PDB file as gemmi writes it, atoms N, CA and C in Angstrom:
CRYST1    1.000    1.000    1.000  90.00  90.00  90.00 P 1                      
ATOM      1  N   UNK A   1       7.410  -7.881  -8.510  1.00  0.00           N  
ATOM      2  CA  UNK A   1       7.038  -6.482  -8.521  1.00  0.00           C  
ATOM      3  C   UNK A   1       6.156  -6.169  -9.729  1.00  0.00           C  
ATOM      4  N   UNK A   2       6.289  -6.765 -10.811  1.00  0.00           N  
ATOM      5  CA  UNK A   2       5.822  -6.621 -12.039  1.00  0.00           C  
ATOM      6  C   UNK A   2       4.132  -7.095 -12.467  1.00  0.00           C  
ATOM      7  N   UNK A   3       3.567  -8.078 -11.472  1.00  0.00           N  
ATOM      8  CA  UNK A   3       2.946  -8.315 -10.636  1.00  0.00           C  
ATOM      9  C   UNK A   3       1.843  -6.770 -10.016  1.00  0.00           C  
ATOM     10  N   UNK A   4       2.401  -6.556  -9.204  1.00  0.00           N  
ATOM     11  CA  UNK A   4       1.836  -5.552  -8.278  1.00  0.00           C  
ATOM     12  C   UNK A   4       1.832  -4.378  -8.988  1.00  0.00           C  
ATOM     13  N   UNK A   5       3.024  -4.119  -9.960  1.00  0.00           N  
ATOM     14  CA  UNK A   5       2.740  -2.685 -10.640  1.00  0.00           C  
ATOM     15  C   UNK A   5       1.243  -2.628 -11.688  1.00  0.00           C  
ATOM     16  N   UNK A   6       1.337  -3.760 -12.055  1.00  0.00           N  
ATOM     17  CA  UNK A   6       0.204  -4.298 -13.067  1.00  0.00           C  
ATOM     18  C   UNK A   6      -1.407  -3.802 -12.082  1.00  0.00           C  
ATOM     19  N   UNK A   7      -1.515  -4.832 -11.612  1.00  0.00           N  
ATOM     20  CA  UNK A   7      -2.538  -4.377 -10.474  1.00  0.00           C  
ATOM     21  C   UNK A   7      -2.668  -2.748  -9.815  1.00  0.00           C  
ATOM     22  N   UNK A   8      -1.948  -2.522  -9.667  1.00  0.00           N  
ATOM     23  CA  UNK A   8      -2.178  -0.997  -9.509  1.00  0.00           C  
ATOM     24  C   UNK A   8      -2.397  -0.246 -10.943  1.00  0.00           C  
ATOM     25  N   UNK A   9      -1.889  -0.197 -11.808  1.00  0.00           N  
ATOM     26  CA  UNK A   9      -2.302   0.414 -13.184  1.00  0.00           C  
ATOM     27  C   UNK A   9      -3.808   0.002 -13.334  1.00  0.00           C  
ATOM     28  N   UNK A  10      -3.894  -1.244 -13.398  1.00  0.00           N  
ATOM     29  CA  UNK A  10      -5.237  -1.911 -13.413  1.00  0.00           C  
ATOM     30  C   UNK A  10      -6.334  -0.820 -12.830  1.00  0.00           C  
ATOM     31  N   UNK A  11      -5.971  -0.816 -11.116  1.00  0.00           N  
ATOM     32  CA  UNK A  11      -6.734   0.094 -10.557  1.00  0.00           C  
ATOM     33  C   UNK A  11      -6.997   1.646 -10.875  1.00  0.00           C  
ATOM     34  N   UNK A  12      -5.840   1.870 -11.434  1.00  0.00           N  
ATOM     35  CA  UNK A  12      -5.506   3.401 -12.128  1.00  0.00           C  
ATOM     36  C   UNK A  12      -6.509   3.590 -13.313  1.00  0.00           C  
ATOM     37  N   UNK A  13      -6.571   2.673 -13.941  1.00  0.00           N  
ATOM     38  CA  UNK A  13      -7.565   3.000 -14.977  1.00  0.00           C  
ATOM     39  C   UNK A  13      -8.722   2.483 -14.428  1.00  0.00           C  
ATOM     40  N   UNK A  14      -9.506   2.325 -13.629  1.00  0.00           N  
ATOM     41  CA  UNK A  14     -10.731   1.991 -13.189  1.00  0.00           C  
ATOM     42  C   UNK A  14     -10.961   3.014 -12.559  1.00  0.00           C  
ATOM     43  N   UNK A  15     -10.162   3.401 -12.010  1.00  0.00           N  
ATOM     44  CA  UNK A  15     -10.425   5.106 -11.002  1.00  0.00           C  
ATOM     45  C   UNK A  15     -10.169   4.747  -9.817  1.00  0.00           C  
ATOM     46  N   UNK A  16     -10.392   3.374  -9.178  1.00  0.00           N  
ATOM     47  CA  UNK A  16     -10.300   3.435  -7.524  1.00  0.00           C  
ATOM     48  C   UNK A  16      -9.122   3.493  -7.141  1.00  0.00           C  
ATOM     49  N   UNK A  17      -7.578   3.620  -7.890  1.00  0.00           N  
ATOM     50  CA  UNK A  17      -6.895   4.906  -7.518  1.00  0.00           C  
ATOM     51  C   UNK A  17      -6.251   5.765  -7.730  1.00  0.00           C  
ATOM     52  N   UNK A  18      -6.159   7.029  -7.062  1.00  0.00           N  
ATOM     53  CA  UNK A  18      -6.447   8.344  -8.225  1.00  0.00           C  
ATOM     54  C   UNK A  18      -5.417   9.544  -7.612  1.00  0.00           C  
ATOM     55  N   UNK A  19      -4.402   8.843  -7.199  1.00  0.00           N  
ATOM     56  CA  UNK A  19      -3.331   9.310  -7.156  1.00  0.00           C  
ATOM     57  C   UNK A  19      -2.497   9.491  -8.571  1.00  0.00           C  
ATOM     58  N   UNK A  20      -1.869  10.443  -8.950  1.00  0.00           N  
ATOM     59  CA  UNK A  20      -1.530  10.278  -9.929  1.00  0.00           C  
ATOM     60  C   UNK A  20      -0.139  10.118 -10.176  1.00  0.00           C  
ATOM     61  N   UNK A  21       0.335   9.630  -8.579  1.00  0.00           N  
ATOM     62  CA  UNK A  21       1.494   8.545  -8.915  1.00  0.00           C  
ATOM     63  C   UNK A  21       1.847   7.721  -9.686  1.00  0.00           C  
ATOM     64  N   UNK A  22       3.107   7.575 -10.742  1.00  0.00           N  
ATOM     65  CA  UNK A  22       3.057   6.682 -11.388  1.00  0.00           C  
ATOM     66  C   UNK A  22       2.799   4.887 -10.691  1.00  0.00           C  
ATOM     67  N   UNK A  23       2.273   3.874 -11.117  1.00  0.00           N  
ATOM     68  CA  UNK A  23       2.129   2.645 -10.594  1.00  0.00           C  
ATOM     69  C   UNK A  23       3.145   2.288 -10.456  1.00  0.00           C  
ATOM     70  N   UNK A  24       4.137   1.863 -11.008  1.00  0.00           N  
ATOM     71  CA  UNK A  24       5.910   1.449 -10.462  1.00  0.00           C  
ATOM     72  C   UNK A  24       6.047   1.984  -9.472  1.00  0.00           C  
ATOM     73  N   UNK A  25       6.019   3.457  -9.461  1.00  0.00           N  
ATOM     74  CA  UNK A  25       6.387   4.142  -7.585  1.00  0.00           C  
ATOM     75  C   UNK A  25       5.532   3.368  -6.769  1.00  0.00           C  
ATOM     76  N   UNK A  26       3.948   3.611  -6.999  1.00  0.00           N  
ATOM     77  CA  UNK A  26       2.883   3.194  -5.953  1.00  0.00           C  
ATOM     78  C   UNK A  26       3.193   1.244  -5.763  1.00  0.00           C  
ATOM     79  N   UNK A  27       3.690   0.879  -6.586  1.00  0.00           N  
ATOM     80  CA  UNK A  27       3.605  -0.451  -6.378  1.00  0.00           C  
ATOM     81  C   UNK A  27       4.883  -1.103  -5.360  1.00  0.00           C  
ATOM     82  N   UNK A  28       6.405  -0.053  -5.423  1.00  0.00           N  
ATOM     83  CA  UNK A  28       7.443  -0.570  -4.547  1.00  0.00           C  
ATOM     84  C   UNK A  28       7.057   0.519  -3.151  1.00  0.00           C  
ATOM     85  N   UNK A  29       6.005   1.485  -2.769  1.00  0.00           N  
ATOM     86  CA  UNK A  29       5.767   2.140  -1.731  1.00  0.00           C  
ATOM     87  C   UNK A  29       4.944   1.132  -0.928  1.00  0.00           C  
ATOM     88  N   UNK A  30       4.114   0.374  -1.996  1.00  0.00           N  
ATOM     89  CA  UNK A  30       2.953  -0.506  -1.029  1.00  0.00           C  
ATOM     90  C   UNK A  30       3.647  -1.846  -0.373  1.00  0.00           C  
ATOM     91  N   UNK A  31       4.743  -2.390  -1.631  1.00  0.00           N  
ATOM     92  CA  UNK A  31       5.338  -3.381  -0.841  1.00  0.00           C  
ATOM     93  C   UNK A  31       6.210  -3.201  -0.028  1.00  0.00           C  
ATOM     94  N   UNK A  32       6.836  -2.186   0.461  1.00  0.00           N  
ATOM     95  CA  UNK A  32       7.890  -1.227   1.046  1.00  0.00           C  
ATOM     96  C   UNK A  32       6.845  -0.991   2.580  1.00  0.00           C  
ATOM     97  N   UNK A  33       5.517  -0.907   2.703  1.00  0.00           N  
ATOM     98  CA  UNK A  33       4.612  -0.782   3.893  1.00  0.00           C  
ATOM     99  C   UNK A  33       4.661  -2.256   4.028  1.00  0.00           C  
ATOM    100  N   UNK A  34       3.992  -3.127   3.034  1.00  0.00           N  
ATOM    101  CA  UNK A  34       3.531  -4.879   3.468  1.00  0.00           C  
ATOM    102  C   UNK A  34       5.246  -5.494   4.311  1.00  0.00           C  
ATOM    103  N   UNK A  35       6.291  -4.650   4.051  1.00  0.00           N  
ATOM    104  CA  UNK A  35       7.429  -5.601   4.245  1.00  0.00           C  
ATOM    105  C   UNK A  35       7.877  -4.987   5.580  1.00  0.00           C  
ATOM    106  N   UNK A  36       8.071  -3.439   5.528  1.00  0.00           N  
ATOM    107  CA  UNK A  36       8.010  -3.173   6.759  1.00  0.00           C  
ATOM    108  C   UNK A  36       6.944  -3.875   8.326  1.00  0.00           C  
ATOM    109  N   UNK A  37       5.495  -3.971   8.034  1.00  0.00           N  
ATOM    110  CA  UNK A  37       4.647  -4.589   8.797  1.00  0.00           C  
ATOM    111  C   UNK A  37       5.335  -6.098   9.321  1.00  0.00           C  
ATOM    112  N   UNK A  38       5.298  -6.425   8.086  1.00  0.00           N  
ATOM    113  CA  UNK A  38       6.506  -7.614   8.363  1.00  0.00           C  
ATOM    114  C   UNK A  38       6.978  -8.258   9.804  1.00  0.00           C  
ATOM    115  N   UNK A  39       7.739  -7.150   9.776  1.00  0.00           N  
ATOM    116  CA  UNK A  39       9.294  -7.114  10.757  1.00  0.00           C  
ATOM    117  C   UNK A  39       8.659  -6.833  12.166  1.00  0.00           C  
ATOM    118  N   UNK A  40       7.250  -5.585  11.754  1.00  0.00           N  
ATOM    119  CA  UNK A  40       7.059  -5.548  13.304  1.00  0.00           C  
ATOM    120  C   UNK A  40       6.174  -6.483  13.773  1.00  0.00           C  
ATOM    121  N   UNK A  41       5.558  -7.572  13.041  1.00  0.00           N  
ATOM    122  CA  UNK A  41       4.749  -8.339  13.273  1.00  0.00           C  
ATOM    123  C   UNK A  41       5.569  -9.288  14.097  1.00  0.00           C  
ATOM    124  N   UNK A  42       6.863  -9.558  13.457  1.00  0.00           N  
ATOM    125  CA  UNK A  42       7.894 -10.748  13.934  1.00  0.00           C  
ATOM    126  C   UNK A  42       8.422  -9.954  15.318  1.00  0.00           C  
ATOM    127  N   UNK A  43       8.066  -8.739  16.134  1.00  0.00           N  
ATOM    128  CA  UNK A  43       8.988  -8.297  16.731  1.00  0.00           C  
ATOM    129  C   UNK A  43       8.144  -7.750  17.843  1.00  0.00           C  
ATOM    130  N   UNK A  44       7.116  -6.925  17.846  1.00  0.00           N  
ATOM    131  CA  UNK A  44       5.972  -6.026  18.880  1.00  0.00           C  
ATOM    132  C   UNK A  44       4.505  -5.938  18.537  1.00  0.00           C  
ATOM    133  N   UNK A  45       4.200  -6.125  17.466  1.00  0.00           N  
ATOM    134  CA  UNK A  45       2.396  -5.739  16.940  1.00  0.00           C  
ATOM    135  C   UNK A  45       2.108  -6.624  16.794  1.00  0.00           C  
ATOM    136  N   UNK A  46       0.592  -6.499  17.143  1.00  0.00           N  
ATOM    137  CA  UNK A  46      -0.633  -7.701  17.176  1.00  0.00           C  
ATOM    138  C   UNK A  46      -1.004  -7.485  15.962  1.00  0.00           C  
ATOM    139  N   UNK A  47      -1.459  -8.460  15.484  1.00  0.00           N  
ATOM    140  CA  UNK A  47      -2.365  -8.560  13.958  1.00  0.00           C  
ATOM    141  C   UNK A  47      -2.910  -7.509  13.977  1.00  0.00           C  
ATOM    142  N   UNK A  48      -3.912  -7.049  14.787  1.00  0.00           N  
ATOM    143  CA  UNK A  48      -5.252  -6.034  14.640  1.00  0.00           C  
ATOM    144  C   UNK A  48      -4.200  -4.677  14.181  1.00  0.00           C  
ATOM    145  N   UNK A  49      -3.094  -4.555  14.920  1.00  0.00           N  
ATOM    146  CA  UNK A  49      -2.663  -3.183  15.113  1.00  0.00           C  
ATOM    147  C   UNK A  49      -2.074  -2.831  13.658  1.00  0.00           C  
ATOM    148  N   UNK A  50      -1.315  -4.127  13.076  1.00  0.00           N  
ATOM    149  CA  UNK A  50      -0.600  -4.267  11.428  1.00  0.00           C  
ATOM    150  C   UNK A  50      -1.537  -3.668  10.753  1.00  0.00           C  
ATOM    151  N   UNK A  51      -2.616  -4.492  10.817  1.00  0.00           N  
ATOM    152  CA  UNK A  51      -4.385  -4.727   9.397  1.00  0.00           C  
ATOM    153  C   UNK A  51      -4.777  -3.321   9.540  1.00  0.00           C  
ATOM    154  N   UNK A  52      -4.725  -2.168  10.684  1.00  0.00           N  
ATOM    155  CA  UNK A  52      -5.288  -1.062  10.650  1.00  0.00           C  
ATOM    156  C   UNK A  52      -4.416   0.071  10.247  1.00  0.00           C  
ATOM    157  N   UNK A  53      -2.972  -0.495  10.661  1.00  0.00           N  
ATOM    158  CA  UNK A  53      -2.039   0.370   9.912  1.00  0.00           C  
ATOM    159  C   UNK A  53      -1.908   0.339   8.428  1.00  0.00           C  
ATOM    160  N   UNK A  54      -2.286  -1.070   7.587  1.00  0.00           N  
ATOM    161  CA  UNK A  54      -1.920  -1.505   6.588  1.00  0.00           C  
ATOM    162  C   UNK A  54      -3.294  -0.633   5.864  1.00  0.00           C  
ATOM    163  N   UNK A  55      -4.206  -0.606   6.286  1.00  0.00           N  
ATOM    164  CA  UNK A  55      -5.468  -0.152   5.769  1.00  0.00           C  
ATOM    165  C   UNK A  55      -5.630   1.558   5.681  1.00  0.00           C  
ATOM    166  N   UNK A  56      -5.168   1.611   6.666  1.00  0.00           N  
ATOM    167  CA  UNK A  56      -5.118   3.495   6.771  1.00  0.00           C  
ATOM    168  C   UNK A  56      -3.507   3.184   5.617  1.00  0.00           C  
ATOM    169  N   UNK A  57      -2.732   2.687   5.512  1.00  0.00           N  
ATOM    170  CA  UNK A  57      -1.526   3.117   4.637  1.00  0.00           C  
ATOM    171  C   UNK A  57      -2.207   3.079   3.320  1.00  0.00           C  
ATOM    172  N   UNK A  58      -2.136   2.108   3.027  1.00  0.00           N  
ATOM    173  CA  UNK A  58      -3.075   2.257   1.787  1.00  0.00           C  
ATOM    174  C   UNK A  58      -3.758   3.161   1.248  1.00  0.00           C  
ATOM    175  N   UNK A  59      -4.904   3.320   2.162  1.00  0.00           N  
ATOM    176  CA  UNK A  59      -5.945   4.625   2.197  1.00  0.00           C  
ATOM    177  C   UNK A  59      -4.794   5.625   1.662  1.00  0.00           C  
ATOM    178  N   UNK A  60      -4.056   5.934   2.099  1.00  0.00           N  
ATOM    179  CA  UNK A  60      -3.635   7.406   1.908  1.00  0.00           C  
ATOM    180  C   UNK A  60      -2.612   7.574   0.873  1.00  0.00           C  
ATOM    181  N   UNK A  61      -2.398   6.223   0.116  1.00  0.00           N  
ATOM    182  CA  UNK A  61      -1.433   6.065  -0.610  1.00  0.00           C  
ATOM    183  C   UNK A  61      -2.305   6.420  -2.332  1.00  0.00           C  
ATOM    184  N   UNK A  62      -3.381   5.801  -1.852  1.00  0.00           N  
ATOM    185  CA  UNK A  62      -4.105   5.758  -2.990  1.00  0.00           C  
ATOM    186  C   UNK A  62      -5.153   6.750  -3.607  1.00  0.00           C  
ATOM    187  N   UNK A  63      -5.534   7.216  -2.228  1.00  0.00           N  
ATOM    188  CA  UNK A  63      -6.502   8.557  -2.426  1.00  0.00           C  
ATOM    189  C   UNK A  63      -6.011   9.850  -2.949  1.00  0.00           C  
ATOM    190  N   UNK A  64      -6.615  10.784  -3.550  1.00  0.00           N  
ATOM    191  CA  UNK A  64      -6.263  12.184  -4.763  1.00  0.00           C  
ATOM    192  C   UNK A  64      -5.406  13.061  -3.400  1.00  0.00           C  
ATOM    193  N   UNK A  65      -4.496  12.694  -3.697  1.00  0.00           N  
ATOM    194  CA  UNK A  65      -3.767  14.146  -3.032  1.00  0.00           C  
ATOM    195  C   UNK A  65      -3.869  15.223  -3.131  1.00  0.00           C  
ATOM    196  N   UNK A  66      -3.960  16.483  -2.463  1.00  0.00           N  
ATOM    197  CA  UNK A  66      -4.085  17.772  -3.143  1.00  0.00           C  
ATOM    198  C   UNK A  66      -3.035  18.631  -2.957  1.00  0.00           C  
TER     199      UNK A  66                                                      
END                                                                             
């Protein structure tokens, strides 16, 4: 996790993302989506359907909320 929180701070101070979630939250929300995808990958969803969910999750995780 310590890992991924890093990388997101990283991104936090570069600007590309500008949520002003702390990175510890944003970092167990993103692996909390990658792990969920997971399960449905092993269970009903095609790749394509995961990668577009995973991409719009993201998107919205990371972009300025208002």
């Amino acid at each position: 996790m310590a890992a991924t929180e890093g990388a997101v701070k990283r991104e936090q101070e570069q600007g590309s993302i500008q949520t002003k979630t702390d990175a510890r939250t944003l970092a167990y929300i993103m692996v909390a989506l990658y792990s969920g995808l997971l399960n449905y990958k092993m269970t009903e969803m095609t790749e394509e359907e995961i990668m577009k969910i995973w991409q719009e999750g993201v998107r919205l995780i990371v972009s300025k909320g208002e």
